[in-house]
Short mmCIF file of N, CA and C and ligand atoms in Angstrom, two decimals:
data_model
loop_
_atom_site.label_atom_id
_atom_site.label_comp_id
_atom_site.label_asym_id
_atom_site.label_seq_id
_atom_site.Cartn_x
_atom_site.Cartn_y
_atom_site.Cartn_z
N MET S 23 42.35 125.46 111.43
CA MET S 23 43.16 125.79 110.24
C MET S 23 43.49 124.52 109.47
N THR S 24 43.29 124.53 108.13
CA THR S 24 43.64 123.38 107.31
C THR S 24 44.84 123.72 106.44
N ALA S 25 45.70 122.72 106.22
CA ALA S 25 46.88 122.92 105.37
C ALA S 25 46.43 123.06 103.93
N LEU S 26 47.13 123.91 103.19
CA LEU S 26 46.78 124.12 101.79
C LEU S 26 47.96 123.70 100.93
N PRO S 27 47.68 123.28 99.69
CA PRO S 27 48.78 122.93 98.80
C PRO S 27 49.56 124.19 98.39
N PHE S 28 50.86 124.02 98.23
CA PHE S 28 51.70 125.13 97.81
C PHE S 28 52.39 124.82 96.49
N LEU S 29 52.72 125.84 95.77
CA LEU S 29 53.47 125.71 94.53
C LEU S 29 54.82 126.38 94.74
N MET S 30 55.89 125.65 94.45
CA MET S 30 57.22 126.24 94.59
C MET S 30 57.54 127.01 93.31
N GLN S 31 57.88 128.29 93.47
CA GLN S 31 58.29 129.08 92.31
C GLN S 31 59.74 129.50 92.53
N ASP S 32 60.57 129.36 91.48
CA ASP S 32 61.97 129.76 91.64
C ASP S 32 62.39 130.62 90.46
N ASP S 33 63.62 131.09 90.50
CA ASP S 33 64.10 132.01 89.48
C ASP S 33 65.18 131.35 88.62
N ASP S 34 65.11 130.00 88.48
CA ASP S 34 66.15 129.32 87.69
C ASP S 34 65.82 129.27 86.20
N GLY S 35 64.70 129.81 85.82
CA GLY S 35 64.34 129.89 84.41
C GLY S 35 63.81 128.59 83.84
N ALA S 36 63.86 127.50 84.58
CA ALA S 36 63.40 126.21 84.08
C ALA S 36 61.88 126.11 84.13
N GLU S 37 61.34 125.20 83.24
CA GLU S 37 59.90 124.95 83.26
C GLU S 37 59.50 124.28 84.57
N GLY S 38 58.24 124.39 84.86
CA GLY S 38 57.69 123.58 85.94
C GLY S 38 57.80 124.25 87.29
N ASN S 39 57.40 123.47 88.25
CA ASN S 39 57.32 124.04 89.59
C ASN S 39 58.26 123.37 90.58
N THR S 40 59.33 122.74 90.02
CA THR S 40 60.31 122.13 90.92
C THR S 40 61.34 123.19 91.30
N PRO S 41 61.87 123.10 92.51
CA PRO S 41 62.86 124.08 92.93
C PRO S 41 64.15 123.93 92.11
N GLY S 42 64.71 125.03 91.66
CA GLY S 42 65.98 125.02 90.93
C GLY S 42 67.11 125.48 91.81
N ARG S 43 68.16 126.05 91.21
CA ARG S 43 69.31 126.51 91.99
C ARG S 43 69.07 127.89 92.60
N GLY S 44 68.14 128.64 91.99
CA GLY S 44 67.90 130.00 92.47
C GLY S 44 67.18 129.99 93.81
N THR S 45 67.09 131.16 94.39
CA THR S 45 66.31 131.26 95.63
C THR S 45 64.84 131.10 95.29
N SER S 46 64.09 130.55 96.20
CA SER S 46 62.68 130.27 95.94
C SER S 46 61.78 130.97 96.94
N VAL S 47 60.59 131.26 96.49
CA VAL S 47 59.56 131.72 97.41
C VAL S 47 58.40 130.73 97.38
N ILE S 48 57.77 130.57 98.48
CA ILE S 48 56.60 129.69 98.56
C ILE S 48 55.38 130.55 98.30
N THR S 49 54.60 130.14 97.29
CA THR S 49 53.43 130.92 96.90
C THR S 49 52.18 130.10 97.15
N ARG S 50 51.21 130.72 97.80
CA ARG S 50 49.93 130.05 98.01
C ARG S 50 49.24 129.91 96.66
N THR S 51 48.77 128.70 96.33
CA THR S 51 48.11 128.49 95.04
C THR S 51 46.60 128.67 95.15
N LYS S 52 46.07 128.45 96.34
CA LYS S 52 44.62 128.61 96.51
C LYS S 52 44.37 129.95 97.20
N PRO S 53 43.46 130.75 96.65
CA PRO S 53 43.18 132.03 97.30
C PRO S 53 42.69 131.80 98.73
N LYS S 54 43.27 132.55 99.65
CA LYS S 54 42.89 132.38 101.05
C LYS S 54 41.76 133.35 101.38
N ALA S 55 40.58 132.80 101.69
CA ALA S 55 39.44 133.64 102.06
C ALA S 55 39.37 133.71 103.58
N LYS S 56 39.85 134.80 104.15
CA LYS S 56 39.83 134.96 105.61
C LYS S 56 38.44 135.39 106.05
N ARG S 57 37.94 134.73 107.04
CA ARG S 57 36.64 135.13 107.59
C ARG S 57 36.81 136.43 108.37
N PRO S 58 35.92 137.39 108.15
CA PRO S 58 36.07 138.65 108.88
C PRO S 58 35.76 138.46 110.36
N SER S 59 36.42 139.25 111.21
CA SER S 59 36.10 139.25 112.64
C SER S 59 34.68 139.78 112.83
N LEU S 60 34.02 139.27 113.86
CA LEU S 60 32.64 139.69 114.13
C LEU S 60 32.57 140.49 115.44
N TYR S 61 31.61 141.40 115.45
CA TYR S 61 31.45 142.32 116.60
C TYR S 61 30.00 142.33 117.05
N ARG S 62 29.81 142.21 118.36
CA ARG S 62 28.48 142.36 118.96
C ARG S 62 28.17 143.84 119.10
N VAL S 63 26.94 144.20 118.76
CA VAL S 63 26.47 145.56 119.07
C VAL S 63 25.57 145.44 120.30
N LEU S 64 25.88 146.23 121.33
CA LEU S 64 25.21 146.14 122.62
C LEU S 64 24.50 147.44 122.96
N LEU S 65 23.35 147.32 123.60
CA LEU S 65 22.68 148.48 124.19
C LEU S 65 22.92 148.44 125.69
N LEU S 66 23.11 149.63 126.27
CA LEU S 66 23.32 149.74 127.72
C LEU S 66 22.07 150.34 128.37
N ASN S 67 21.76 149.88 129.56
CA ASN S 67 20.60 150.41 130.27
C ASN S 67 20.90 151.81 130.84
N ASP S 68 19.87 152.59 131.00
CA ASP S 68 19.96 153.84 131.76
C ASP S 68 18.58 154.05 132.38
N ASP S 69 18.47 155.07 133.24
CA ASP S 69 17.21 155.28 133.98
C ASP S 69 16.24 156.20 133.25
N TYR S 70 16.63 156.77 132.12
CA TYR S 70 15.84 157.85 131.52
C TYR S 70 15.23 157.56 130.15
N THR S 71 15.93 156.78 129.33
CA THR S 71 15.41 156.52 127.97
C THR S 71 14.09 155.73 128.07
N PRO S 72 13.03 156.20 127.43
CA PRO S 72 11.76 155.46 127.49
C PRO S 72 11.86 154.07 126.85
N MET S 73 11.18 153.12 127.45
CA MET S 73 11.17 151.74 126.91
C MET S 73 10.71 151.73 125.45
N GLU S 74 9.70 152.54 125.16
CA GLU S 74 9.15 152.56 123.80
C GLU S 74 10.19 153.04 122.78
N PHE S 75 11.04 153.98 123.20
CA PHE S 75 12.08 154.48 122.31
C PHE S 75 13.11 153.39 122.00
N VAL S 76 13.46 152.61 123.01
CA VAL S 76 14.43 151.51 122.81
C VAL S 76 13.85 150.45 121.87
N ILE S 77 12.58 150.16 122.05
CA ILE S 77 11.91 149.20 121.15
C ILE S 77 11.95 149.73 119.71
N HIS S 78 11.70 151.01 119.55
CA HIS S 78 11.74 151.62 118.21
C HIS S 78 13.14 151.52 117.59
N ILE S 79 14.16 151.75 118.39
CA ILE S 79 15.56 151.63 117.92
C ILE S 79 15.82 150.22 117.39
N LEU S 80 15.36 149.23 118.14
CA LEU S 80 15.60 147.83 117.75
C LEU S 80 14.85 147.46 116.48
N GLU S 81 13.66 148.02 116.30
CA GLU S 81 12.89 147.76 115.07
C GLU S 81 13.54 148.48 113.89
N ARG S 82 13.92 149.73 114.09
CA ARG S 82 14.38 150.59 112.99
C ARG S 82 15.79 150.24 112.51
N PHE S 83 16.72 150.00 113.45
CA PHE S 83 18.12 149.82 113.06
C PHE S 83 18.58 148.37 113.08
N PHE S 84 17.80 147.50 113.73
CA PHE S 84 18.23 146.10 113.84
C PHE S 84 17.19 145.13 113.29
N GLN S 85 16.18 145.64 112.58
CA GLN S 85 15.18 144.81 111.89
C GLN S 85 14.54 143.77 112.82
N LYS S 86 14.31 144.15 114.07
CA LYS S 86 13.61 143.23 115.00
C LYS S 86 12.11 143.46 114.89
N ASP S 87 11.33 142.36 114.98
CA ASP S 87 9.88 142.56 115.07
C ASP S 87 9.56 143.02 116.50
N ARG S 88 8.32 143.42 116.71
CA ARG S 88 7.93 144.03 117.99
C ARG S 88 8.23 143.09 119.17
N GLU S 89 7.95 141.82 118.98
CA GLU S 89 8.15 140.84 120.06
C GLU S 89 9.62 140.70 120.43
N ALA S 90 10.48 140.55 119.42
CA ALA S 90 11.93 140.42 119.67
C ALA S 90 12.49 141.71 120.25
N ALA S 91 12.04 142.84 119.73
CA ALA S 91 12.52 144.14 120.22
C ALA S 91 12.16 144.33 121.69
N THR S 92 10.95 143.94 122.05
CA THR S 92 10.49 144.07 123.45
C THR S 92 11.30 143.16 124.37
N ARG S 93 11.56 141.95 123.90
CA ARG S 93 12.35 140.98 124.68
C ARG S 93 13.76 141.51 124.93
N ILE S 94 14.40 142.05 123.90
CA ILE S 94 15.77 142.57 124.04
C ILE S 94 15.77 143.80 124.96
N MET S 95 14.81 144.70 124.75
CA MET S 95 14.73 145.90 125.60
C MET S 95 14.59 145.51 127.07
N LEU S 96 13.71 144.55 127.36
CA LEU S 96 13.50 144.13 128.76
C LEU S 96 14.73 143.44 129.33
N HIS S 97 15.45 142.71 128.46
CA HIS S 97 16.70 142.08 128.90
C HIS S 97 17.71 143.17 129.32
N VAL S 98 17.83 144.21 128.50
CA VAL S 98 18.75 145.31 128.83
C VAL S 98 18.29 146.00 130.13
N HIS S 99 17.00 146.26 130.21
CA HIS S 99 16.42 146.93 131.39
C HIS S 99 16.72 146.13 132.67
N ASN S 100 16.62 144.81 132.58
CA ASN S 100 16.78 143.95 133.77
C ASN S 100 18.22 143.55 134.06
N HIS S 101 19.08 143.52 133.04
CA HIS S 101 20.45 143.00 133.22
C HIS S 101 21.53 144.04 132.98
N GLY S 102 21.15 145.21 132.47
CA GLY S 102 22.13 146.29 132.30
C GLY S 102 22.73 146.39 130.92
N VAL S 103 22.74 145.29 130.18
CA VAL S 103 23.33 145.27 128.84
C VAL S 103 22.70 144.12 128.05
N GLY S 104 22.61 144.29 126.73
CA GLY S 104 22.05 143.24 125.89
C GLY S 104 22.47 143.38 124.44
N GLU S 105 22.45 142.26 123.72
CA GLU S 105 22.92 142.20 122.34
C GLU S 105 21.81 142.52 121.34
N CYS S 106 22.10 143.45 120.43
CA CYS S 106 21.15 143.80 119.35
C CYS S 106 21.43 143.00 118.09
N GLY S 107 22.68 142.59 117.91
CA GLY S 107 23.05 141.86 116.71
C GLY S 107 24.56 141.67 116.64
N VAL S 108 24.99 140.88 115.65
CA VAL S 108 26.41 140.59 115.43
C VAL S 108 26.74 140.92 113.98
N PHE S 109 27.79 141.71 113.77
CA PHE S 109 28.09 142.25 112.44
C PHE S 109 29.59 142.30 112.20
N THR S 110 29.96 142.52 110.95
CA THR S 110 31.36 142.83 110.64
C THR S 110 31.67 144.23 111.18
N TYR S 111 32.96 144.57 111.25
CA TYR S 111 33.39 145.80 111.91
C TYR S 111 32.68 147.05 111.37
N GLU S 112 32.70 147.21 110.06
CA GLU S 112 32.14 148.44 109.47
C GLU S 112 30.64 148.57 109.69
N VAL S 113 29.92 147.43 109.57
CA VAL S 113 28.46 147.45 109.79
C VAL S 113 28.16 147.76 111.24
N ALA S 114 28.91 147.11 112.16
CA ALA S 114 28.70 147.34 113.60
C ALA S 114 28.94 148.82 113.94
N GLU S 115 30.01 149.37 113.39
CA GLU S 115 30.37 150.77 113.64
C GLU S 115 29.25 151.71 113.14
N THR S 116 28.70 151.38 111.98
CA THR S 116 27.60 152.18 111.42
C THR S 116 26.36 152.12 112.31
N LYS S 117 26.02 150.92 112.78
CA LYS S 117 24.84 150.75 113.67
C LYS S 117 25.02 151.59 114.93
N VAL S 118 26.21 151.50 115.54
CA VAL S 118 26.48 152.26 116.77
C VAL S 118 26.31 153.76 116.52
N SER S 119 26.88 154.25 115.42
CA SER S 119 26.77 155.68 115.08
C SER S 119 25.32 156.08 114.86
N GLN S 120 24.56 155.26 114.14
CA GLN S 120 23.15 155.57 113.86
C GLN S 120 22.34 155.65 115.15
N VAL S 121 22.54 154.67 116.04
CA VAL S 121 21.79 154.65 117.31
C VAL S 121 22.17 155.85 118.17
N MET S 122 23.47 156.15 118.27
CA MET S 122 23.93 157.26 119.10
C MET S 122 23.40 158.60 118.57
N GLU S 123 23.44 158.77 117.26
CA GLU S 123 22.97 160.03 116.65
C GLU S 123 21.46 160.20 116.81
N PHE S 124 20.73 159.12 116.56
CA PHE S 124 19.25 159.17 116.67
C PHE S 124 18.85 159.45 118.12
N SER S 125 19.53 158.84 119.08
CA SER S 125 19.22 159.06 120.50
C SER S 125 19.55 160.50 120.90
N ARG S 126 20.68 160.99 120.41
CA ARG S 126 21.10 162.38 120.69
C ARG S 126 20.05 163.36 120.15
N GLN S 127 19.62 163.11 118.91
CA GLN S 127 18.61 164.00 118.29
C GLN S 127 17.32 164.06 119.12
N HIS S 128 17.00 162.94 119.78
CA HIS S 128 15.78 162.89 120.60
C HIS S 128 16.08 163.17 122.08
N GLN S 129 17.28 163.59 122.36
CA GLN S 129 17.70 163.99 123.72
C GLN S 129 17.53 162.88 124.76
N HIS S 130 17.83 161.62 124.29
CA HIS S 130 17.84 160.50 125.23
C HIS S 130 19.30 160.09 125.46
N PRO S 131 19.64 159.64 126.66
CA PRO S 131 21.04 159.31 126.98
C PRO S 131 21.44 157.87 126.60
N LEU S 132 20.61 157.19 125.82
CA LEU S 132 20.87 155.80 125.44
C LEU S 132 22.29 155.62 124.88
N GLN S 133 22.96 154.60 125.37
CA GLN S 133 24.33 154.31 124.92
C GLN S 133 24.36 152.98 124.16
N CYS S 134 25.11 152.98 123.06
CA CYS S 134 25.25 151.78 122.21
C CYS S 134 26.74 151.59 121.96
N VAL S 135 27.22 150.37 122.17
CA VAL S 135 28.65 150.09 122.01
C VAL S 135 28.85 148.81 121.20
N MET S 136 30.09 148.59 120.75
CA MET S 136 30.41 147.33 120.07
C MET S 136 31.58 146.67 120.78
N GLU S 137 31.61 145.32 120.71
CA GLU S 137 32.73 144.57 121.31
C GLU S 137 33.06 143.39 120.39
N LYS S 138 34.34 143.11 120.27
CA LYS S 138 34.79 141.99 119.44
C LYS S 138 34.31 140.68 120.06
N LYS S 139 33.80 139.76 119.22
CA LYS S 139 33.32 138.46 119.72
C LYS S 139 34.49 137.59 120.21
N1 TYC X 228 15.58 151.55 132.01
C1 TYC X 228 14.76 152.30 131.08
C2 TYC X 228 13.46 152.70 131.75
O1 TYC X 228 13.11 152.17 132.80
C3 TYC X 228 14.47 151.51 129.79
C4 TYC X 228 15.70 151.18 128.99
C5 TYC X 228 15.84 149.90 128.44
C6 TYC X 228 16.68 152.14 128.76
C7 TYC X 228 16.95 149.59 127.67
C8 TYC X 228 17.81 151.83 128.00
O2 TYC X 228 19.01 150.24 126.67
C9 TYC X 228 17.92 150.55 127.44
N2 TYC X 228 12.75 153.65 131.14
#
C-alpha cells in the first residue's frame, strides 16, 4: 500500500484547501483503483468422466490448445485437482456454471469449483 496525497475540505466558506474553524473531512484527491480479487477455477477428478471430454472442456471454456488441455487433464487425473485458469469473481462464477451445465447435459459427473487466491 502506498500513501496518497489528501486534500482537506472544510465548511468555513473560505477559499483554498486549508482547514478552517468548521469540521473537516479528509477527501481522497486521487481516484483509488482497487485491484479485483482473483479466483482459481479448478477441475476435480472422478472415475467416470472420459479424458477426451475433460480435454474438450478445457479447449472450449478455457481457450487451451490441445497440448495444454491434455497436460491439465492428466494433472487432475493424477493429483485429484488442477487449475484451469484465474479470473475475477464474475468470470470465474460463469466458467464454473458453464462447465457444470455442459457436463450435466452430457451426463458426466465432472465437478468444477472456484477458490479465492
Ligand atoms: N479420471 C478420469 C478417467 O480416468 C479422467 C478425468 C480427468 C476425470 C480429469 C475428471 O477432472 C477430471 N476417465
